[in-house]
Amino acid sequence: MSGELLTADDVHVRFRTRGGVVHAVEGVSLAVKAGEVLAVVGESGSGKTVLTRRLMGLVAGGRDTEVSGTVTYDGTRLTDLSGKALSAFWGAEIALILQDPMTSLNPVKRIGVQLTESLLLHKMVATKQEARDRAVALLRDVGLSEPDRRVRQYPHELSGGMRQRVTIAIALSCSPRLLLADEPTTALDVTVQAQILDLLADLHRSSDMAMLLVTHDLRVVRSRSDRIAVMYAGKIVETAPTAALFAEPRMPYTEALMNAVPPVSGPNHVRLQVIPGRPPDLLNPPTGCKFSPRCPYAQDRCLTEDPPLRDAGSPVHQYRCWYPLGTPAWAEAKARNVERGASAAGTPVTEEMVLT
Amino acid sequence: MTATVATATTDPPAPRAPLGARRRQLLRRIRKRLLHLVLVLLAVTFLAFVVVDLLPGDAAVVVAGDNATPEQVQQVRETLQLDRPLLVRYVDWLGGVATGDLGSSFRTGQPVAAALAERIPVSFEIAIIAQILALLVAVPLAVYSAYRPGRLVDRASMTIGFGAAAMPQFVFGMVLIVLFAGGVTSILPATGFTPFVEDPLRNLRSIILPCLTLMIAEAAVYRQLLRSDMISTLQEDFILMARSKGLGPRTILLRHALRPSSFSLITLSGVNIGRLLGGTVIVETLFAIPGLGQLIVQAVFNRDYMILQGALLFVAVAYVVINMLIDLLYLALDPRVRRDA
Ligand SMILES: Nc1ncnc2c1ncn2[C@@H]1O[C@H](COP(=O)(O)OP(=O)(O)O)[C@@H](O)[C@H]1O
Ligand SMILES: [Mg+2]
């Protein structure tokens, strides 16, 4: 398994809640190679955050949390480690960036302290003075103006974009080999979003760090990822190299995600399609294919049998679907649903909706 | 990380606070508090004057004694100048206060300032030590309970705390007396008070039981309050972020979670110190401690409004000063307050 930095094998996370068991992550297997960017894309509620935290070990089994499957980082079975042993990897080998920079920094601690505590903890520096100098340099690296003043400031004195730069500086302070970025720009203004993504791309390019970039927006990762894993209802429903996924999506959900956003290039007046229906109820997931209640091509089989992960020509492109896009079976399914005006699940289907 | 990325920030730079702005802000806050204090003092002392006046009987009756004839009482009343109208007496008293003269007790003739000087250190010592004990017990228990909610330490400390808080103070005090000052286990004095300057060791021994009696219910409330604030802080993203840096539970609990969780605890503790400074009648009576509480109660029984007013003046000033200190403490603990203040 050379080149693979992080592998997850059949990872499950279930939460026991008052309302029942939430199937947040249902058998995810994935691999992140050293130095690559793997994007995890899916609507909100599809389990991306829980998966990310489980990969790191921040979500662990407990009274209300049931976990199974294995996660291996550079030859170490993280899922076998105690909390204390795990924390030796955190910050030093694997780092995390959260969605909302307004809440992910401690409001009562100076920026500088929040940076230096990582450096000192992981022995990246020998003295406090060295740590302070390094903190200033790190802030400069993430493009913050006046870094030597910033280290003395508190988070509330910075804007959202600046704070996210700070959390990136903290995450990268100990030169981790894997960065897990959980929707790092979702909470930011559109103009700042691009700046932060470009910053991450630049930082990634100039180091040999691998990155798991989580987003709900396919647009964001088209030019910024090597591979994409599309997640739906706790499962990976399609995974492929970025170019292949955009060229030949197989899973109707991937297609729906693509149509749900305006194309990056091309005419701007293309009508936006909203994915019809609601994300699945993870308390009572539908039987069969989880996307079938919303899929315009769904047939009877989709409602009862959960499709396995299958190769699309090569093992690097895999998908879960009984009627993959572009195949004769799909064309037939589509024609049938258009004709009867509804999918097998009863979702209305019109010619316009399936115009791909 | 060695990369240098030259992406310029387009975010506006945060406004730089001019030097001295913080000091000006501080002075403004203190001025506001002082104005507040003057209003509180006027209200409290005037109200006390009116209430004592409305009670049947006056200091003259007490001073003249049980067997005095109405004429004798009237004479005493005139000597004490109690026959003047309420407002005149109040303004007279206020004038005295303004020139630093608190007057003298009607009954004993002791200057009010001297009476207060005897009692205040006693109440002060007990209030502060009880408060420190309560925090010393409550904070570690709360932190650990929040770290492992529902586990043994949490459940045991909650049960004991609720039990202690529900028990009337004098019952708890008597239990302590029986346990530590009665029979074979008599290791502490049951009653009495030795001033610190006379004998520090005996002083400490004499205040242990009163302080324990006072602190137990407070410790229970503090634990509960800090525990729940701490639990909600531990849900915050910045705690997850701190964990993801690899910081251990000790650092996270004490360095990251405790300070942002402590604001309501500090407020409540300040209120309690203020209250305790005014004396604690039950505990002072139970353990025969000459504190402010007893002084105030006796003054009311004796209609000795000079003593009463002096004591109330002190209690109100202490209360406001303590709240001012708490305010400053906030300023030190929470950088966000510094800006919105
Ligand atoms: N601690 C928890 N207890 C119960 N349910 C949870 C918990 N954390 C997440 N979930 C549920 O798991 C599902 C997946 O959540 P999440 O991973 O946050 O989705 P995403 O990040 O893709 O938006 C959601 O339905 C969410 O409500
Ligand atoms: Mg999420």
Short mmCIF file of C-alpha atoms in Angstrom, two decimals, chain A residues 38-344:
data_model
loop_
_atom_site.label_atom_id
_atom_site.label_comp_id
_atom_site.label_asym_id
_atom_site.label_seq_id
_atom_site.Cartn_x
_atom_site.Cartn_y
_atom_site.Cartn_z
CA LEU A 38 -9.11 14.37 -1.94
CA ALA A 39 -12.37 16.27 -1.95
CA VAL A 40 -15.37 14.93 -0.05
CA VAL A 41 -18.54 16.45 -1.46
CA GLY A 42 -22.13 16.10 -0.39
CA GLU A 43 -25.17 18.02 0.77
CA SER A 44 -25.30 19.15 4.35
CA GLY A 45 -26.28 16.28 6.62
CA SER A 46 -24.61 13.63 4.51
CA GLY A 47 -22.10 12.77 7.25
CA LYS A 48 -19.00 14.61 6.03
CA THR A 49 -18.19 16.22 9.35
CA VAL A 50 -18.72 13.05 11.35
CA LEU A 51 -16.56 11.11 8.88
CA THR A 52 -13.76 13.69 9.06
CA ARG A 53 -13.76 13.64 12.84
CA ARG A 54 -13.89 9.85 12.91
CA LEU A 55 -10.91 9.63 10.56
CA MET A 56 -8.95 11.71 13.02
CA GLY A 57 -10.31 9.90 16.07
CA LEU A 58 -12.01 12.99 17.50
CA VAL A 59 -15.26 11.05 17.38
CA ALA A 60 -14.77 7.89 19.40
CA GLY A 61 -17.01 5.08 20.53
CA GLY A 62 -18.87 5.74 23.75
CA ARG A 63 -22.14 5.42 25.56
CA ASP A 64 -24.13 7.03 22.76
CA THR A 65 -21.72 6.52 19.89
CA GLU A 66 -21.11 3.26 18.12
CA VAL A 67 -18.12 3.03 15.82
CA SER A 68 -16.60 0.28 13.71
CA GLY A 69 -14.16 -0.14 10.86
CA THR A 70 -10.50 0.80 10.81
CA VAL A 71 -8.50 3.90 10.03
CA THR A 72 -4.80 3.52 9.31
CA TYR A 73 -2.39 6.42 9.15
CA ASP A 74 1.06 5.75 7.74
CA GLY A 75 1.06 2.17 9.00
CA THR A 76 -0.50 2.93 12.40
CA ARG A 77 -3.99 1.68 13.17
CA LEU A 78 -5.47 4.87 14.61
CA THR A 79 -8.67 3.08 15.52
CA ASP A 80 -6.74 0.85 17.97
CA LEU A 81 -5.12 3.75 19.82
CA SER A 82 -6.13 5.27 23.13
CA GLY A 83 -7.12 8.93 23.28
CA LYS A 84 -3.75 9.84 24.70
CA ALA A 85 -1.81 7.99 22.00
CA LEU A 86 -4.03 9.53 19.34
CA SER A 87 -3.38 13.05 20.52
CA ALA A 88 0.30 12.61 19.71
CA PHE A 89 -0.77 12.53 16.05
CA TRP A 90 -3.14 15.45 16.35
CA GLY A 91 -1.66 18.75 15.37
CA ALA A 92 1.71 17.18 14.57
CA GLU A 93 0.78 14.67 11.85
CA ILE A 94 -2.88 15.35 11.18
CA ALA A 95 -4.41 18.79 11.53
CA LEU A 96 -7.97 20.05 11.34
CA ILE A 97 -9.62 23.24 10.13
CA LEU A 98 -13.23 23.84 11.05
CA GLN A 99 -16.04 25.51 9.22
CA ASP A 100 -16.67 28.61 11.28
CA PRO A 101 -13.61 30.71 12.18
CA MET A 102 -15.82 32.85 14.42
CA THR A 103 -16.17 29.97 16.87
CA SER A 104 -13.07 27.90 16.33
CA LEU A 105 -10.67 30.24 18.10
CA ASN A 106 -10.69 30.66 21.87
CA PRO A 107 -12.24 34.11 22.48
CA VAL A 108 -10.23 34.82 25.64
CA LYS A 109 -6.77 33.87 24.41
CA ARG A 110 -4.44 35.94 22.28
CA ILE A 111 -3.84 34.77 18.72
CA GLY A 112 -0.14 34.39 19.48
CA VAL A 113 -0.77 32.07 22.44
CA GLN A 114 -3.10 29.90 20.40
CA LEU A 115 -0.34 29.52 17.83
CA THR A 116 2.59 29.01 20.14
CA GLU A 117 0.90 26.40 22.31
CA SER A 118 0.91 23.98 19.36
CA LEU A 119 4.53 24.77 18.53
CA LEU A 120 5.64 24.26 22.13
CA LEU A 121 3.52 21.15 22.65
CA HIS A 122 4.95 19.37 19.64
CA LYS A 123 8.48 20.61 20.35
CA MET A 124 8.73 22.47 17.07
CA VAL A 125 10.62 25.19 18.89
CA ALA A 126 12.99 25.18 21.83
CA THR A 127 12.16 28.43 23.57
CA LYS A 128 9.20 30.72 24.04
CA GLN A 129 10.99 33.48 22.18
CA GLU A 130 11.55 31.16 19.23
CA ALA A 131 7.88 30.18 19.38
CA ARG A 132 6.85 33.83 19.25
CA ASP A 133 9.07 34.49 16.25
CA ARG A 134 7.71 31.41 14.52
CA ALA A 135 4.13 32.49 15.22
CA VAL A 136 4.77 35.84 13.54
CA ALA A 137 6.34 34.10 10.56
CA LEU A 138 3.40 31.70 10.29
CA LEU A 139 0.91 34.55 10.28
CA ARG A 140 2.92 36.25 7.56
CA ASP A 141 2.87 32.99 5.57
CA VAL A 142 -0.91 32.89 5.59
CA GLY A 143 -1.04 36.42 4.26
CA LEU A 144 -1.98 38.39 7.36
CA SER A 145 -0.83 41.97 7.37
CA GLU A 146 1.06 43.29 10.40
CA PRO A 147 1.68 39.83 11.87
CA ASP A 148 3.66 41.10 14.85
CA ARG A 149 0.65 43.09 15.97
CA ARG A 150 -1.79 40.25 15.25
CA VAL A 151 -0.11 37.89 17.71
CA ARG A 152 -1.09 40.22 20.53
CA GLN A 153 -4.69 40.59 19.36
CA TYR A 154 -7.74 38.62 20.39
CA PRO A 155 -9.93 36.78 17.86
CA HIS A 156 -12.78 39.29 18.12
CA GLU A 157 -10.47 41.97 16.78
CA LEU A 158 -10.14 40.16 13.43
CA SER A 159 -12.58 39.68 10.57
CA GLY A 160 -13.87 36.25 9.56
CA GLY A 161 -11.42 35.85 6.70
CA MET A 162 -8.50 36.87 8.89
CA ARG A 163 -9.57 34.43 11.58
CA GLN A 164 -9.71 31.60 9.08
CA ARG A 165 -6.18 32.53 8.04
CA VAL A 166 -5.22 32.24 11.70
CA THR A 167 -6.79 28.78 12.05
CA ILE A 168 -4.95 27.73 8.91
CA ALA A 169 -1.70 29.02 10.39
CA ILE A 170 -2.41 27.05 13.56
CA ALA A 171 -3.24 23.90 11.61
CA LEU A 172 -0.08 24.14 9.53
CA SER A 173 2.20 25.27 12.35
CA CYS A 174 3.70 21.83 12.97
CA SER A 175 3.92 20.89 9.28
CA PRO A 176 1.34 18.11 9.37
CA ARG A 177 1.36 15.55 6.57
CA LEU A 178 -2.41 15.49 6.38
CA LEU A 179 -4.80 18.41 6.66
CA LEU A 180 -8.49 17.78 7.16
CA ALA A 181 -10.36 20.92 6.10
CA ASP A 182 -14.05 20.67 6.97
CA GLU A 183 -15.84 23.22 4.78
CA PRO A 184 -13.16 25.83 5.45
CA THR A 185 -14.95 28.54 3.52
CA THR A 186 -18.65 27.84 4.01
CA ALA A 187 -19.06 30.47 6.72
CA LEU A 188 -17.20 33.19 4.81
CA ASP A 189 -18.18 35.88 2.33
CA VAL A 190 -17.98 34.83 -1.29
CA THR A 191 -15.02 37.07 -2.09
CA VAL A 192 -13.09 35.85 0.93
CA GLN A 193 -13.94 32.22 0.10
CA ALA A 194 -11.85 32.27 -3.06
CA GLN A 195 -8.93 33.89 -1.26
CA ILE A 196 -8.91 31.24 1.44
CA LEU A 197 -9.19 28.39 -1.07
CA ASP A 198 -6.36 29.85 -3.11
CA LEU A 199 -4.29 30.20 0.04
CA LEU A 200 -4.90 26.53 0.88
CA ALA A 201 -4.00 25.53 -2.67
CA ASP A 202 -0.79 27.59 -2.53
CA LEU A 203 0.19 26.17 0.84
CA HIS A 204 -0.55 22.68 -0.40
CA ARG A 205 1.52 23.19 -3.53
CA SER A 206 4.54 24.39 -1.61
CA SER A 207 4.57 21.47 0.83
CA ASP A 208 4.13 17.73 0.52
CA MET A 209 1.03 17.77 2.68
CA ALA A 210 -2.03 15.77 1.68
CA MET A 211 -5.44 17.35 2.13
CA LEU A 212 -8.95 16.11 2.64
CA LEU A 213 -11.09 19.01 1.50
CA VAL A 214 -14.70 18.75 2.58
CA THR A 215 -17.32 20.86 0.87
CA HIS A 216 -20.94 20.86 -0.18
CA ASP A 217 -20.06 22.73 -3.35
CA LEU A 218 -18.65 20.73 -6.27
CA ARG A 219 -17.71 23.98 -7.99
CA VAL A 220 -15.16 24.72 -5.32
CA VAL A 221 -13.14 21.56 -5.84
CA ARG A 222 -13.21 21.22 -9.62
CA SER A 223 -9.87 22.95 -10.03
CA ARG A 224 -8.58 22.31 -6.56
CA SER A 225 -8.63 18.54 -6.07
CA ASP A 226 -7.00 15.42 -7.49
CA ARG A 227 -9.85 13.09 -6.64
CA ILE A 228 -13.41 13.49 -5.47
CA ALA A 229 -15.55 11.30 -3.25
CA VAL A 230 -19.25 12.08 -3.39
CA MET A 231 -21.04 11.33 -0.16
CA TYR A 232 -24.74 10.74 0.37
CA ALA A 233 -26.51 9.56 3.51
CA GLY A 234 -23.31 8.37 5.16
CA LYS A 235 -22.00 6.49 2.16
CA ILE A 236 -19.59 7.23 -0.62
CA VAL A 237 -21.75 6.92 -3.72
CA GLU A 238 -19.15 7.79 -6.32
CA THR A 239 -15.43 8.32 -6.31
CA ALA A 240 -13.18 9.19 -9.22
CA PRO A 241 -10.29 11.39 -10.30
CA THR A 242 -11.65 14.91 -10.54
CA ALA A 243 -11.49 15.16 -14.33
CA ALA A 244 -13.12 11.75 -14.81
CA LEU A 245 -15.90 12.58 -12.41
CA PHE A 246 -16.78 15.78 -14.20
CA ALA A 247 -16.41 14.16 -17.64
CA GLU A 248 -18.35 11.00 -16.92
CA PRO A 249 -20.42 11.06 -13.76
CA ARG A 250 -22.10 7.69 -13.22
CA MET A 251 -24.22 8.26 -10.16
CA PRO A 252 -27.38 10.35 -10.66
CA TYR A 253 -26.68 12.12 -7.35
CA THR A 254 -23.35 13.37 -8.70
CA GLU A 255 -25.16 14.66 -11.75
CA ALA A 256 -27.72 16.36 -9.56
CA LEU A 257 -24.94 18.04 -7.55
CA MET A 258 -23.38 19.28 -10.77
CA ASN A 259 -26.65 20.67 -12.00
CA ALA A 260 -27.33 22.28 -8.68
CA VAL A 261 -24.50 24.75 -9.25
CA PRO A 262 -23.83 27.07 -12.17
CA PRO A 263 -21.03 25.77 -14.39
CA VAL A 264 -17.68 27.41 -13.73
CA SER A 265 -17.22 28.25 -17.39
CA GLY A 266 -19.84 28.70 -20.09
CA PRO A 267 -23.06 30.65 -20.23
CA ASN A 268 -24.24 32.11 -16.99
CA HIS A 269 -27.94 31.95 -17.78
CA VAL A 270 -28.23 28.17 -17.48
CA ARG A 271 -31.19 27.41 -15.26
CA LEU A 272 -30.21 26.26 -11.81
CA GLN A 273 -31.69 22.98 -10.75
CA VAL A 274 -32.38 22.32 -7.14
CA ILE A 275 -32.10 18.69 -6.16
CA PRO A 276 -35.74 17.77 -5.60
CA GLY A 277 -36.81 16.31 -2.28
CA ARG A 278 -35.06 16.39 1.08
CA PRO A 279 -31.81 14.84 2.20
CA PRO A 280 -32.60 11.43 3.69
CA ASP A 281 -33.68 11.02 7.28
CA LEU A 282 -30.68 9.34 8.86
CA LEU A 283 -32.88 8.09 11.69
CA ASN A 284 -34.90 6.01 9.25
CA PRO A 285 -32.81 5.71 6.10
CA PRO A 286 -34.76 4.50 3.07
CA THR A 287 -34.23 0.92 2.02
CA GLY A 288 -32.45 0.19 -1.23
CA CYS A 289 -30.46 3.01 -2.75
CA LYS A 290 -30.62 5.95 -0.32
CA PHE A 291 -30.99 8.39 -3.21
CA SER A 292 -33.83 6.50 -4.87
CA PRO A 293 -36.67 8.60 -3.37
CA ARG A 294 -35.21 11.68 -5.07
CA CYS A 295 -33.71 10.07 -8.19
CA PRO A 296 -35.50 10.77 -11.47
CA TYR A 297 -34.32 7.44 -12.89
CA ALA A 298 -35.31 5.23 -9.96
CA GLN A 299 -36.74 1.83 -10.80
CA ASP A 300 -38.31 -0.82 -8.55
CA ARG A 301 -34.98 -2.49 -7.93
CA CYS A 302 -33.52 0.78 -6.59
CA LEU A 303 -36.14 0.88 -3.86
CA THR A 304 -35.33 -2.53 -2.46
CA GLU A 305 -31.70 -3.35 -3.22
CA ASP A 306 -28.80 -1.20 -2.08
CA PRO A 307 -26.35 -1.06 -5.03
CA PRO A 308 -22.77 -2.11 -4.17
CA LEU A 309 -19.73 -0.03 -5.10
CA ARG A 310 -18.79 -1.00 -8.65
CA ASP A 311 -15.89 -0.13 -10.94
CA ALA A 312 -16.58 2.09 -13.94
CA GLY A 313 -13.99 0.68 -16.29
CA SER A 314 -11.08 1.17 -13.92
CA PRO A 315 -10.83 0.70 -10.15
CA VAL A 316 -10.12 4.40 -9.63
CA HIS A 317 -13.65 5.29 -10.66
CA GLN A 318 -16.31 3.61 -8.56
CA TYR A 319 -19.99 4.26 -8.06
CA ARG A 320 -23.15 2.85 -6.48
CA CYS A 321 -25.99 2.66 -8.98
CA TRP A 322 -28.10 0.06 -10.74
CA TYR A 323 -28.69 2.35 -13.71
CA PRO A 324 -25.45 4.31 -14.16
CA LEU A 325 -25.60 7.41 -16.33
CA GLY A 326 -24.75 6.92 -19.96
CA THR A 327 -25.48 3.20 -20.09
CA PRO A 328 -28.30 1.60 -22.11
CA ALA A 329 -29.96 0.48 -18.87
CA TRP A 330 -30.06 4.10 -17.73
CA ALA A 331 -31.47 5.33 -21.05
CA GLU A 332 -34.22 2.75 -20.73
CA ALA A 333 -34.97 3.69 -17.12
CA LYS A 334 -35.08 7.33 -18.02
CA ALA A 335 -37.46 6.77 -20.94
CA ARG A 336 -39.75 4.69 -18.74
CA ASN A 337 -39.92 7.31 -16.00
CA VAL A 338 -40.52 10.17 -18.43
CA GLU A 339 -43.29 8.19 -20.04
CA ARG A 340 -45.09 7.43 -16.80
CA GLY A 341 -44.29 10.91 -15.46
CA ALA A 342 -42.89 9.56 -12.21
CA SER A 343 -40.03 7.49 -10.81
CA ALA A 344 -40.64 4.13 -9.19
#
